[in-house]
PDB file of C-alpha atoms in Angstrom:
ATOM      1  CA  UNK A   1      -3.579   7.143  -3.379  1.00 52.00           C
ATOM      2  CA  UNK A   2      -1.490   7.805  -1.163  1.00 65.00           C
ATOM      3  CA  UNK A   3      -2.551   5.357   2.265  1.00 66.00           C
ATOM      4  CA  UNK A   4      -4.779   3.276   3.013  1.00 75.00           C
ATOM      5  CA  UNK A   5      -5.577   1.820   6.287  1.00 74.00           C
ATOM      6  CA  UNK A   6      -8.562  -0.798   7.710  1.00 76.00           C
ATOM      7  CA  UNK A   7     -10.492   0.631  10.482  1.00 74.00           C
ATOM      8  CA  UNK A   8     -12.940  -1.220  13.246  1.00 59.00           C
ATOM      9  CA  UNK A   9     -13.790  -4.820  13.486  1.00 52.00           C
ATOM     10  CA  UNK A  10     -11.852  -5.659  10.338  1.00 50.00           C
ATOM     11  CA  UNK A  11      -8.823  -4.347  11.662  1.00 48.00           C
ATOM     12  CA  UNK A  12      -9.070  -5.897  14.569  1.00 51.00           C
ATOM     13  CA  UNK A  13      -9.545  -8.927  13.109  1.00 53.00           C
ATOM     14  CA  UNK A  14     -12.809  -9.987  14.888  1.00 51.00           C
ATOM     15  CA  UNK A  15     -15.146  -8.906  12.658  1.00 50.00           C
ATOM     16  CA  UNK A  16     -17.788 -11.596  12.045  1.00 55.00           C
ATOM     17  CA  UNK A  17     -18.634 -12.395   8.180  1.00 57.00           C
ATOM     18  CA  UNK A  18     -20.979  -9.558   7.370  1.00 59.00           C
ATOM     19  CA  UNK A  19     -18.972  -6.822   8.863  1.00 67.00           C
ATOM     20  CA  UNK A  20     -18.579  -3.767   6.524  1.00 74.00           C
ATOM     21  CA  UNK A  21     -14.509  -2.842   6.114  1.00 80.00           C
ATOM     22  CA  UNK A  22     -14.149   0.564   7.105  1.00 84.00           C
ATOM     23  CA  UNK A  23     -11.437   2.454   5.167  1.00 85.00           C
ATOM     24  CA  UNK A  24      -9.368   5.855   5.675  1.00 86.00           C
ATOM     25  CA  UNK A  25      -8.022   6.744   2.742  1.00 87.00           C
ATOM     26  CA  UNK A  26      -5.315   9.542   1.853  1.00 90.00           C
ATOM     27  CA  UNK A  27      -5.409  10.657  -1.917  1.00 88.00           C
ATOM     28  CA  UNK A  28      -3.022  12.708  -3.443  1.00 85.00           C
ATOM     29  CA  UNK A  29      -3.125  16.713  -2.845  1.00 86.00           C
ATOM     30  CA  UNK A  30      -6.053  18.204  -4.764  1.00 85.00           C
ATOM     31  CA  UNK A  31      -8.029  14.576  -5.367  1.00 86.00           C
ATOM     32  CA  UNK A  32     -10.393  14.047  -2.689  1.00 86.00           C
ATOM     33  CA  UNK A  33     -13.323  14.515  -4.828  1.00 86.00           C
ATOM     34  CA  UNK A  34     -12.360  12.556  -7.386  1.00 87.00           C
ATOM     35  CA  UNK A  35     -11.240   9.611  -5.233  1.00 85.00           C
ATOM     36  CA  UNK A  36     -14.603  10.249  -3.114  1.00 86.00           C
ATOM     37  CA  UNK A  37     -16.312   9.692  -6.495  1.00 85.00           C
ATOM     38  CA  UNK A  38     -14.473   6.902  -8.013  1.00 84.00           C
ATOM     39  CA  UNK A  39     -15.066   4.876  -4.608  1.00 84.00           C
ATOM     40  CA  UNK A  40     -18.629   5.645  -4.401  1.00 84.00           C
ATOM     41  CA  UNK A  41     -19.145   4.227  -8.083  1.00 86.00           C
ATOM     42  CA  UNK A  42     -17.091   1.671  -7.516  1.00 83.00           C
ATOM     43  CA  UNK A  43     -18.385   0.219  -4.692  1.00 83.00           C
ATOM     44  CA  UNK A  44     -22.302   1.096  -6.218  1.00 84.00           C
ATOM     45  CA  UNK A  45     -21.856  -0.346  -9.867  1.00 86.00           C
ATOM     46  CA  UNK A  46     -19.351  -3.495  -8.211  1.00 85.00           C
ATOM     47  CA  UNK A  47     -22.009  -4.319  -5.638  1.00 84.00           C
ATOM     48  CA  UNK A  48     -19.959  -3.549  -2.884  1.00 78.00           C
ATOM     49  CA  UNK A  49     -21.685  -0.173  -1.094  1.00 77.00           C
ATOM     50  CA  UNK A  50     -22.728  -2.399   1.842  1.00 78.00           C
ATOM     51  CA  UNK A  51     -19.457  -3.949   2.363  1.00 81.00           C
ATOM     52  CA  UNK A  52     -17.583  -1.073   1.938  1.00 83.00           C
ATOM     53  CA  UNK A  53     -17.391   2.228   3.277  1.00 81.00           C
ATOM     54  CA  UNK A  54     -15.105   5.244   2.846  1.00 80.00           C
ATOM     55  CA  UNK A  55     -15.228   6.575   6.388  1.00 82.00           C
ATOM     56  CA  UNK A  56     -12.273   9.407   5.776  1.00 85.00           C
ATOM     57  CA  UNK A  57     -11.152  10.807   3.148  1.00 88.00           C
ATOM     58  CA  UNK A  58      -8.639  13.158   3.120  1.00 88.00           C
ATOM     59  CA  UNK A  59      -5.853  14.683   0.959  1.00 89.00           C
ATOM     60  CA  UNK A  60      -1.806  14.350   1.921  1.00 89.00           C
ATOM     61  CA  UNK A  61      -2.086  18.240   2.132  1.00 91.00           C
ATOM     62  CA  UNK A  62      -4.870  17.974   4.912  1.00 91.00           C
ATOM     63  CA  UNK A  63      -4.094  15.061   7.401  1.00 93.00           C
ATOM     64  CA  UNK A  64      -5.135  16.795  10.347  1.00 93.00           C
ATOM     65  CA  UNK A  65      -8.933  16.025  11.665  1.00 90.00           C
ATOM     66  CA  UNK A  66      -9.893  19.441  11.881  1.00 88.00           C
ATOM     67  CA  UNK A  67     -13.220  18.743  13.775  1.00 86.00           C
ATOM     68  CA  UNK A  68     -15.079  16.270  15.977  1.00 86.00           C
ATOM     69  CA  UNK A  69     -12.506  15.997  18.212  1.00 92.00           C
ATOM     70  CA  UNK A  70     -13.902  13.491  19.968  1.00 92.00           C
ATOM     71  CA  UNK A  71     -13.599   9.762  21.906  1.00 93.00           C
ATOM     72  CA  UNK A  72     -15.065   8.426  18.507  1.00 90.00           C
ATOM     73  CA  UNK A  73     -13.113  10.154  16.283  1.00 89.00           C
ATOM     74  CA  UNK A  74      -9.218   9.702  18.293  1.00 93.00           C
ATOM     75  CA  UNK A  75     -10.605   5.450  18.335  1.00 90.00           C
ATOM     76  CA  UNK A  76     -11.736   5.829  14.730  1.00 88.00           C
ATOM     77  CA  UNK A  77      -7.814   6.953  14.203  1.00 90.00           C
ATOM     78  CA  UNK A  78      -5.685   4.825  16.925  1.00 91.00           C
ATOM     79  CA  UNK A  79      -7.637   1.373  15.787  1.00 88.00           C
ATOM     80  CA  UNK A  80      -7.145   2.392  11.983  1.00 88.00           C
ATOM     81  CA  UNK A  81      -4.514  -0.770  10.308  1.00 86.00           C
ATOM     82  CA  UNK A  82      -2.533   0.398   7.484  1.00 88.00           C
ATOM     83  CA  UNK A  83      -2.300  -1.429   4.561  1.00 84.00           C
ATOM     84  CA  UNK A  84      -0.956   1.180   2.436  1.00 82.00           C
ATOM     85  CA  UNK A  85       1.811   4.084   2.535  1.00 82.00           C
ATOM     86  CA  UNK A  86       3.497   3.710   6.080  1.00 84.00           C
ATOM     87  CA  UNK A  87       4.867   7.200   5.801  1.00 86.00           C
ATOM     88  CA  UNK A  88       2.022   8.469   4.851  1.00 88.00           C
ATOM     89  CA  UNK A  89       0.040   6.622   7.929  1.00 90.00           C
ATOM     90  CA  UNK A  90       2.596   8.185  10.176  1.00 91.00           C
ATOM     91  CA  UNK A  91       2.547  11.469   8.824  1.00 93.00           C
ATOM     92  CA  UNK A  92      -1.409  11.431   9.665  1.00 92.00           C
ATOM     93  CA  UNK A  93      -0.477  10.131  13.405  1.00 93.00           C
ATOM     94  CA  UNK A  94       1.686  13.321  13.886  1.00 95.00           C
ATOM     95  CA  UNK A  95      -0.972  15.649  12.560  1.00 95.00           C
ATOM     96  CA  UNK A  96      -3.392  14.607  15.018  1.00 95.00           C
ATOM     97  CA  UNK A  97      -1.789  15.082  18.302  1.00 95.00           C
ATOM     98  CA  UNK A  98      -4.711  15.851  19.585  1.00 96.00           C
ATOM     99  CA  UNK A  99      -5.702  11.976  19.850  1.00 95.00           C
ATOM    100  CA  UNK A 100      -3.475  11.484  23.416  1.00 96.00           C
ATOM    101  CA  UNK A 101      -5.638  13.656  24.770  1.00 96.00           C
ATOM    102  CA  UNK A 102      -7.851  10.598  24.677  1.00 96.00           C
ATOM    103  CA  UNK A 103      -5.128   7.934  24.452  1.00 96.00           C
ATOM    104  CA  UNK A 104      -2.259   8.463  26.060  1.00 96.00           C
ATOM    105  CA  UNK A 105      -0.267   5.746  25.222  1.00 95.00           C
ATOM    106  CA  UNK A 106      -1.778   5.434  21.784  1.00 94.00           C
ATOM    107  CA  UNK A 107       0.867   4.449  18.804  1.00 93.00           C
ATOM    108  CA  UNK A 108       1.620   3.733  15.261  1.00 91.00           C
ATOM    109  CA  UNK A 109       1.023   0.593  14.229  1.00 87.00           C
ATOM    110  CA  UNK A 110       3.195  -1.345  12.262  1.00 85.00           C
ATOM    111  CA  UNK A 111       2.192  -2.318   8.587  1.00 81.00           C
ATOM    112  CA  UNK A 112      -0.712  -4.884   8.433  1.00 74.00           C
ATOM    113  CA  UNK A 113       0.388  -8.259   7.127  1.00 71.00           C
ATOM    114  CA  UNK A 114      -1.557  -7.681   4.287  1.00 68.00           C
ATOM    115  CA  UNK A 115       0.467  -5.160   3.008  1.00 65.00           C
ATOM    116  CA  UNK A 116       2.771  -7.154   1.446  1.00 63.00           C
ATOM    117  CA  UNK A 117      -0.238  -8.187  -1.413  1.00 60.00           C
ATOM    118  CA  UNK A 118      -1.267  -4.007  -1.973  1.00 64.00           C
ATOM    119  CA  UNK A 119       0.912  -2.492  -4.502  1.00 68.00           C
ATOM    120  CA  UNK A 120      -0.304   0.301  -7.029  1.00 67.00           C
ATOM    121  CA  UNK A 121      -0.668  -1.738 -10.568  1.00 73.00           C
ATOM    122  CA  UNK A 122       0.864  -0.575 -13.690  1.00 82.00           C
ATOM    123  CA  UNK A 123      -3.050   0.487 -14.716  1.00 82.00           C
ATOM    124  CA  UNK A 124      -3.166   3.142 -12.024  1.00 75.00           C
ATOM    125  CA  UNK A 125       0.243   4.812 -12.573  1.00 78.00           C
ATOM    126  CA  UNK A 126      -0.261   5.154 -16.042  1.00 85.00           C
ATOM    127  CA  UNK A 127      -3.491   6.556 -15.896  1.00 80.00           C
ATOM    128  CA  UNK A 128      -2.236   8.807 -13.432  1.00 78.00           C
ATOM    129  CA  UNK A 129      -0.202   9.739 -15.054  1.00 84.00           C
ATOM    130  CA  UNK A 130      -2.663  10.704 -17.964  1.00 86.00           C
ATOM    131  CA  UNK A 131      -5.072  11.801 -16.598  1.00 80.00           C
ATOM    132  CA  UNK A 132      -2.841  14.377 -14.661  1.00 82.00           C
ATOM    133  CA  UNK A 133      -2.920  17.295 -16.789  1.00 87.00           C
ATOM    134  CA  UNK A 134      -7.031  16.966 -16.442  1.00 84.00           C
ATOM    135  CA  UNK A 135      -7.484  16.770 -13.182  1.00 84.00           C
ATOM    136  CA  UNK A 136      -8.441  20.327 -11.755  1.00 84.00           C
ATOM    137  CA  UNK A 137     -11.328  19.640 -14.385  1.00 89.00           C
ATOM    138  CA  UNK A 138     -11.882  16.006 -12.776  1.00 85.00           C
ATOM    139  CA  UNK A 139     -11.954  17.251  -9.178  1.00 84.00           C
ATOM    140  CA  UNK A 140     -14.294  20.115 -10.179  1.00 89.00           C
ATOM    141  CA  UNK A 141     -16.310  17.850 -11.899  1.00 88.00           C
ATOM    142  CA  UNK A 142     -16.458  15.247  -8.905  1.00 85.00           C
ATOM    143  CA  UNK A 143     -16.981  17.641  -6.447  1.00 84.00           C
ATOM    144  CA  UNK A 144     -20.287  18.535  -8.451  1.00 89.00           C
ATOM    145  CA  UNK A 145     -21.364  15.495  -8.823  1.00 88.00           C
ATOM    146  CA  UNK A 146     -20.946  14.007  -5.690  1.00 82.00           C
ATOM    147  CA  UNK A 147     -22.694  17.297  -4.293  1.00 86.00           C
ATOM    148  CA  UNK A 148     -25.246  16.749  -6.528  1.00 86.00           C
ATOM    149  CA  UNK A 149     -25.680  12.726  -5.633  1.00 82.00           C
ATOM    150  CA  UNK A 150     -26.344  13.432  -2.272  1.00 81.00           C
ATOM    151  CA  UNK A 151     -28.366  16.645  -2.949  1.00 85.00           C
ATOM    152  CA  UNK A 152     -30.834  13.821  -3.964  1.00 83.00           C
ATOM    153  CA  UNK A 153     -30.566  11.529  -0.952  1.00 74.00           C
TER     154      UNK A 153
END
């Protein structure tokens, strides 16, 4: 993964207790589907899918919003708090320009406090590092399923 930032009430921080937390997350190039799988069972089989929701998801190579250019979609981006990969975050900010349009004096923000406790663990660079020479297999695989989980919804 390669950011992760809070969006909405959470980021904020005036959300009241049973507020969801909104993430945008950027994955590395090529593992959208995989990460878009791994969070939905993660948040299903951990009893989290109503806390937490994966409103973007988008890979390092794609970090321009390419549609809905929109009110909600520039506020979805300007309010978003990262906790996760600054240059990432601001890498995102420049490839969506098209937010002033909206906001003009909309900026990067800084960090969140948090940040400081959201480091990638030993466990996920190893199996990164593992699972690397599978993963056109894994995305394929992830994009089918996920397809195929909400072919059924």
């Amino acid at each position: 993964m390669y950011a992760l930032c809070v969006g909405t009430m959470r980021a904020h921080r005036t959300s009241l207790a049973r507020d969801d937390l909104d993430l945008f997350i950027v994955t590395a190039r090529g593992r959208a589907w995989t990460t878009a799988l791994g969070s939905l069972l993660w948040t299903k089989l951990g009893g989290y899918r109503e806390d937490v929701c994966a409103n973007y998801l988008v890979d390092e190579d794609h970090l321009g919003i390419d549609v809905q250019h929109d009110i909600y979609t520039a506020h979805q981006l300007i309010h978003l708090f990262p906790v996760m990969g600054e240059v990432t975050y601001r890498r995102l900010w420049a490839a969506n320009e098209w937010v002033h349009a909206f906001f003009p004096n909309a900026a990067p923000r800084p960090l969140a406090p948090e940040a400081r406790f959201v480091e990638p663990s030993r466990t996920q660079a190893w199996l990164e590092r593992v699972l690397e020479p599978l993963e056109p297999a894994l995305e394929w695989g992830s994009r089918a399923a996920y397809q195929g989980y909400l072919a059924l919804r």
